Tab-separated table of C-alpha atoms in Angstrom:
chain	number	residue	atom	x	y	z
P	205	MET	CA	-8.555	-17.002	57.484
P	206	ASN	CA	-5.491	-15.870	59.416
P	207	PRO	CA	-4.110	-12.725	57.691
P	208	LEU	CA	-0.561	-14.058	57.897
P	209	LEU	CA	-1.593	-17.326	56.210
P	210	ARG	CA	-3.423	-15.414	53.471
P	211	PHE	CA	-0.318	-13.277	52.853
P	212	ALA	CA	1.914	-16.355	52.737
P	213	ARG	CA	-0.296	-18.033	50.130
P	214	ARG	CA	-0.365	-14.934	47.925
P	215	SER	CA	3.407	-14.578	48.160
P	216	ALA	CA	3.890	-18.199	47.135
P	217	ALA	CA	1.601	-17.719	44.119
P	218	LEU	CA	3.580	-14.664	43.017
P	219	VAL	CA	6.853	-16.563	43.322
P	220	LEU	CA	5.465	-19.300	41.059
P	221	LEU	CA	4.221	-16.796	38.469
P	222	LEU	CA	7.456	-14.801	38.191
P	223	PRO	CA	9.400	-17.461	36.202
P	224	LEU	CA	6.454	-17.831	33.817
P	225	CYS	CA	6.323	-14.070	33.178
P	226	ALA	CA	10.081	-13.977	32.647
P	227	CYS	CA	9.821	-16.774	30.080
P	228	ALA	CA	7.017	-14.991	28.200
P	229	LEU	CA	8.993	-11.749	28.008
P	230	ALA	CA	12.080	-13.624	26.852
P	231	ASP	CA	10.124	-15.329	24.063
P	232	ILE	CA	8.824	-11.995	22.713
P	233	GLY	CA	12.297	-10.639	22.075
P	234	SER	CA	14.200	-13.841	21.448
P	235	GLY	CA	13.802	-14.033	17.650
P	236	PRO	CA	15.719	-11.756	15.260
P	237	ALA	CA	13.746	-8.783	13.960
P	238	PRO	CA	12.803	-8.987	10.260
P	239	GLN	CA	14.346	-6.566	7.780
P	240	LEU	CA	11.981	-3.677	7.049
P	241	PHE	CA	11.756	-2.091	3.602
P	242	THR	CA	9.948	0.857	2.104
P	243	LEU	CA	9.520	2.062	-1.480
P	244	THR	CA	9.776	5.464	-3.134
P	245	ALA	CA	7.289	7.738	-4.879
P	246	GLY	CA	7.403	8.534	-8.580
P	247	ARG	CA	8.098	11.919	-10.168
P	248	PRO	CA	5.928	12.296	-13.285
P	249	ALA	CA	6.507	15.047	-15.805
P	250	ALA	CA	4.592	18.236	-15.045
P	251	ALA	CA	1.491	19.028	-17.090
P	252	THR	CA	1.626	21.642	-19.832
P	253	ALA	CA	-2.128	22.354	-19.617
P	254	ASN	CA	-3.714	25.287	-17.811
P	255	THR	CA	-3.010	24.998	-14.077
P	256	GLN	CA	-6.366	26.664	-13.298
P	257	GLU	CA	-8.055	23.424	-14.397
P	258	GLN	CA	-6.303	21.336	-11.760
P	259	ALA	CA	-8.561	18.926	-9.872
P	260	ARG	CA	-8.689	18.029	-6.185
P	261	ILE	CA	-8.143	14.290	-5.727
P	262	VAL	CA	-8.975	12.036	-2.785
P	263	VAL	CA	-6.990	8.781	-2.908
P	264	ASP	CA	-8.637	5.723	-1.403
P	265	GLU	CA	-6.731	2.700	-0.152
P	266	PHE	CA	-6.893	0.220	-3.037
P	267	SER	CA	-8.485	-3.120	-2.220
P	268	ALA	CA	-6.314	-6.241	-2.346
P	269	PRO	CA	-6.559	-9.999	-1.792
P	270	ALA	CA	-5.784	-11.105	1.752
P	271	VAL	CA	-2.362	-12.446	0.747
P	272	ILE	CA	-1.334	-8.961	-0.477
P	273	ASP	CA	-3.170	-7.016	2.240
P	274	SER	CA	-0.223	-7.521	4.562
P	275	ALA	CA	3.200	-6.145	5.422
P	276	ARG	CA	4.751	-9.397	4.184
P	277	ILE	CA	6.501	-9.670	0.807
P	278	VAL	CA	4.810	-12.158	-1.505
P	279	GLN	CA	6.474	-14.731	-3.748
P	280	GLN	CA	4.529	-16.730	-6.329
P	281	SER	CA	6.476	-19.965	-6.612
P	282	GLY	CA	3.951	-21.800	-8.794
P	283	ALA	CA	0.770	-21.251	-10.763
P	284	ASN	CA	-1.316	-21.875	-7.628
P	285	GLU	CA	1.235	-21.461	-4.837
P	286	LEU	CA	2.047	-18.302	-2.885
P	287	LYS	CA	4.655	-17.880	-0.161
P	288	TYR	CA	6.096	-15.098	1.977
P	289	TYR	CA	9.752	-14.171	2.381
P	290	ALA	CA	10.526	-15.238	5.938
P	291	ASP	CA	12.718	-12.438	7.270
P	292	ALA	CA	11.566	-9.373	5.330
P	293	ARG	CA	8.601	-7.020	5.672
P	294	TRP	CA	7.277	-3.828	4.140
P	295	ALA	CA	7.259	-0.905	6.557
P	296	ASP	CA	3.443	-0.908	6.389
P	297	ARG	CA	0.643	-3.001	4.906
P	298	ALA	CA	1.124	-2.995	1.140
P	299	PRO	CA	-2.200	-1.214	0.307
P	300	ARG	CA	-1.514	1.574	2.793
P	301	LEU	CA	2.106	1.916	1.680
P	302	ILE	CA	0.920	2.192	-1.937
P	303	GLN	CA	-1.804	4.705	-1.014
P	304	ASN	CA	0.691	7.038	0.670
P	305	LEU	CA	3.162	6.740	-2.208
P	306	MET	CA	0.326	7.430	-4.670
P	307	VAL	CA	-0.443	10.695	-2.872
P	308	GLU	CA	3.245	11.665	-2.842
P	309	THR	CA	3.651	10.824	-6.538
P	310	MET	CA	0.634	12.936	-7.487
P	311	GLU	CA	1.907	15.809	-5.356
P	312	ASN	CA	5.332	15.527	-7.004
P	313	SER	CA	3.704	15.917	-10.423
P	314	GLY	CA	2.345	19.386	-9.683
P	315	ARG	CA	-0.712	18.441	-11.763
P	316	PHE	CA	-3.357	18.716	-9.021
P	317	ALA	CA	-4.836	21.474	-6.882
P	318	SER	CA	-4.682	19.132	-3.882
P	319	VAL	CA	-4.207	15.449	-3.124
P	320	ALA	CA	-5.109	13.690	0.117
P	321	THR	CA	-5.938	10.261	1.464
P	322	ARG	CA	-9.533	9.393	2.310
P	323	ASN	CA	-8.800	9.335	6.046
P	324	ALA	CA	-7.684	12.985	5.874
P	325	ASP	CA	-11.450	13.769	5.772
P	326	LEU	CA	-11.098	16.360	2.981
P	327	ARG	CA	-13.444	16.876	0.068
P	328	GLY	CA	-12.253	16.514	-3.512
P	329	ASP	CA	-13.562	16.765	-7.040
P	330	TYR	CA	-12.670	13.146	-7.794
P	331	GLU	CA	-11.911	9.985	-5.886
P	332	LEU	CA	-9.168	7.650	-7.065
P	333	ALA	CA	-9.981	4.061	-6.095
P	334	GLY	CA	-9.119	0.630	-7.416
P	335	ASP	CA	-7.759	-2.851	-6.903
P	336	ILE	CA	-4.262	-4.236	-6.400
P	337	ARG	CA	-4.447	-7.324	-8.582
P	338	GLN	CA	-0.797	-8.319	-8.471
P	339	PHE	CA	2.074	-7.275	-6.195
P	340	ALA	CA	4.418	-10.233	-5.988
P	341	VAL	CA	7.689	-11.769	-7.066
P	342	ASP	CA	7.177	-14.258	-9.892
P	343	ALA	CA	9.492	-17.102	-8.880
P	344	THR	CA	8.089	-19.766	-11.183
P	345	ASP	CA	11.521	-19.670	-12.835
P	346	PRO	CA	13.864	-19.436	-9.812
P	347	ALA	CA	16.785	-18.444	-12.011
P	348	ASN	CA	14.910	-15.452	-13.423
P	349	LEU	CA	12.871	-13.703	-10.739
P	350	THR	CA	10.508	-10.964	-11.899
P	351	VAL	CA	8.469	-8.491	-9.868
P	352	ARG	CA	4.955	-8.162	-11.295
P	353	ILE	CA	2.625	-5.328	-10.341
P	354	GLU	CA	-0.892	-4.703	-11.620
P	355	PHE	CA	-3.466	-2.130	-10.499
P	356	TYR	CA	-6.953	-1.469	-11.817
P	357	ALA	CA	-7.755	2.205	-11.177
P	358	ARG	CA	-11.111	3.988	-11.189
P	359	LEU	CA	-11.657	7.742	-11.218
P	360	VAL	CA	-14.974	8.572	-9.553
P	361	LEU	CA	-16.833	11.891	-9.547
P	362	GLU	CA	-17.165	12.595	-5.834
P	363	ASN	CA	-20.579	14.283	-5.724
P	364	GLU	CA	-22.369	11.902	-8.078
P	365	ARG	CA	-20.398	8.699	-7.369
P	366	ASN	CA	-20.118	8.052	-11.112
P	367	ILE	CA	-17.061	6.335	-12.599
P	368	VAL	CA	-15.699	8.727	-15.222
P	369	ALA	CA	-12.680	6.612	-16.258
P	370	ALA	CA	-11.084	3.249	-15.498
P	371	LYS	CA	-7.844	1.657	-16.629
P	372	SER	CA	-5.407	-1.171	-15.841
P	373	PHE	CA	-1.739	-0.397	-15.145
P	374	SER	CA	1.037	-2.969	-14.910
P	375	ALA	CA	4.785	-3.388	-14.752
P	376	SER	CA	7.155	-6.379	-14.933
P	377	VAL	CA	10.690	-5.759	-13.724
P	378	PRO	CA	13.416	-8.454	-13.701
P	379	VAL	CA	15.323	-8.853	-10.436
P	380	VAL	CA	18.968	-8.023	-11.060
P	381	GLY	CA	21.265	-9.502	-8.435
P	382	LYS	CA	20.762	-11.750	-5.443
P	383	GLY	CA	18.993	-11.386	-2.138
P	384	ILE	CA	16.075	-9.422	-0.788
P	385	SER	CA	17.665	-6.019	-1.513
P	386	ALA	CA	17.713	-6.816	-5.245
P	387	ILE	CA	14.074	-7.888	-5.051
P	388	VAL	CA	13.073	-4.659	-3.290
P	389	ALA	CA	14.940	-2.617	-5.935
P	390	ALA	CA	12.848	-4.292	-8.641
P	391	TYR	CA	9.662	-3.578	-6.669
P	392	ASP	CA	10.750	0.050	-6.368
P	393	ALA	CA	11.319	0.479	-10.110
P	394	GLY	CA	8.059	-1.254	-11.023
P	395	LEU	CA	5.929	0.625	-8.522
P	396	ARG	CA	7.308	4.026	-9.555
P	397	GLN	CA	6.465	3.200	-13.171
P	398	VAL	CA	2.890	2.271	-12.261
P	399	LEU	CA	2.352	5.216	-9.907
P	400	GLU	CA	3.581	7.709	-12.502
P	401	GLY	CA	1.266	6.187	-15.098
P	402	VAL	CA	-1.707	6.416	-12.742
P	403	ALA	CA	-0.907	10.037	-11.842
P	404	VAL	CA	-0.712	11.229	-15.471
P	405	TRP	CA	-3.845	9.271	-16.422
P	406	THR	CA	-5.766	10.698	-13.446
P	407	ASP	CA	-4.892	14.241	-14.463
P	408	GLU	CA	-5.804	13.732	-18.113
P	409	SER	CA	-9.041	11.891	-17.259
P	410	ALA	CA	-10.121	14.574	-14.781
P	411	ARG	CA	-9.537	17.303	-17.373
P	412	LEU	CA	-11.557	15.407	-19.986
P	413	ALA	CA	-14.364	14.807	-17.496
P	414	ALA	CA	-14.450	18.497	-16.535
P	415	LYS	CA	-14.719	19.545	-20.195
P	416	ALA	CA	-17.515	17.024	-20.817
P	417	ALA	CA	-19.516	18.118	-17.762
P	418	PRO	CA	-22.606	20.255	-18.473
P	419	SER	CA	-22.201	23.963	-17.839
P	420	GLN	CA	-23.549	25.193	-14.489
P	421	SER	CA	-24.541	28.589	-15.921
């Protein structure tokens, strides 16, 4: 084929594609960005027990149903109906956000020799794992919204993979005010309550497990 003809055909194809590319780029940025929200770590009371008995904890990402395993904020509008708030997101997937705040809460307590996430690739004495069973706004009564949070936590002996303790933790916090900011404030209060409870329980359970362990001497 004549080189000039080949060049002309390629140029024509590029001219036709340019408007399509421009439209695609315009579509990506045309919608308004959702509001992004984060939550805060708890600050449990410090332990009064001997600090030399502090355990090293590895915090796993808690498992969650697909509807919760998302950056979207969940609303339960009926017994069998779940929705998402359209223009609001967590700053990360809820399980990962909770995992990081769990580590920070446990560090804030001063009760542990070290705390790290599983992906930090550090060894610990115990693993903290569990399930996120509820993390949603109860909107079954639209006039009285309530944030409901429930975790089931397991403390596992790292070397032996034995569960040494397990417990359910929950919080229900009424939403005071209107709008997504009021909803996030209720989430924040409820999650701090649950995280602080898990941190204190983890410390006490690890100490009991260490005392019950057979002597190595």
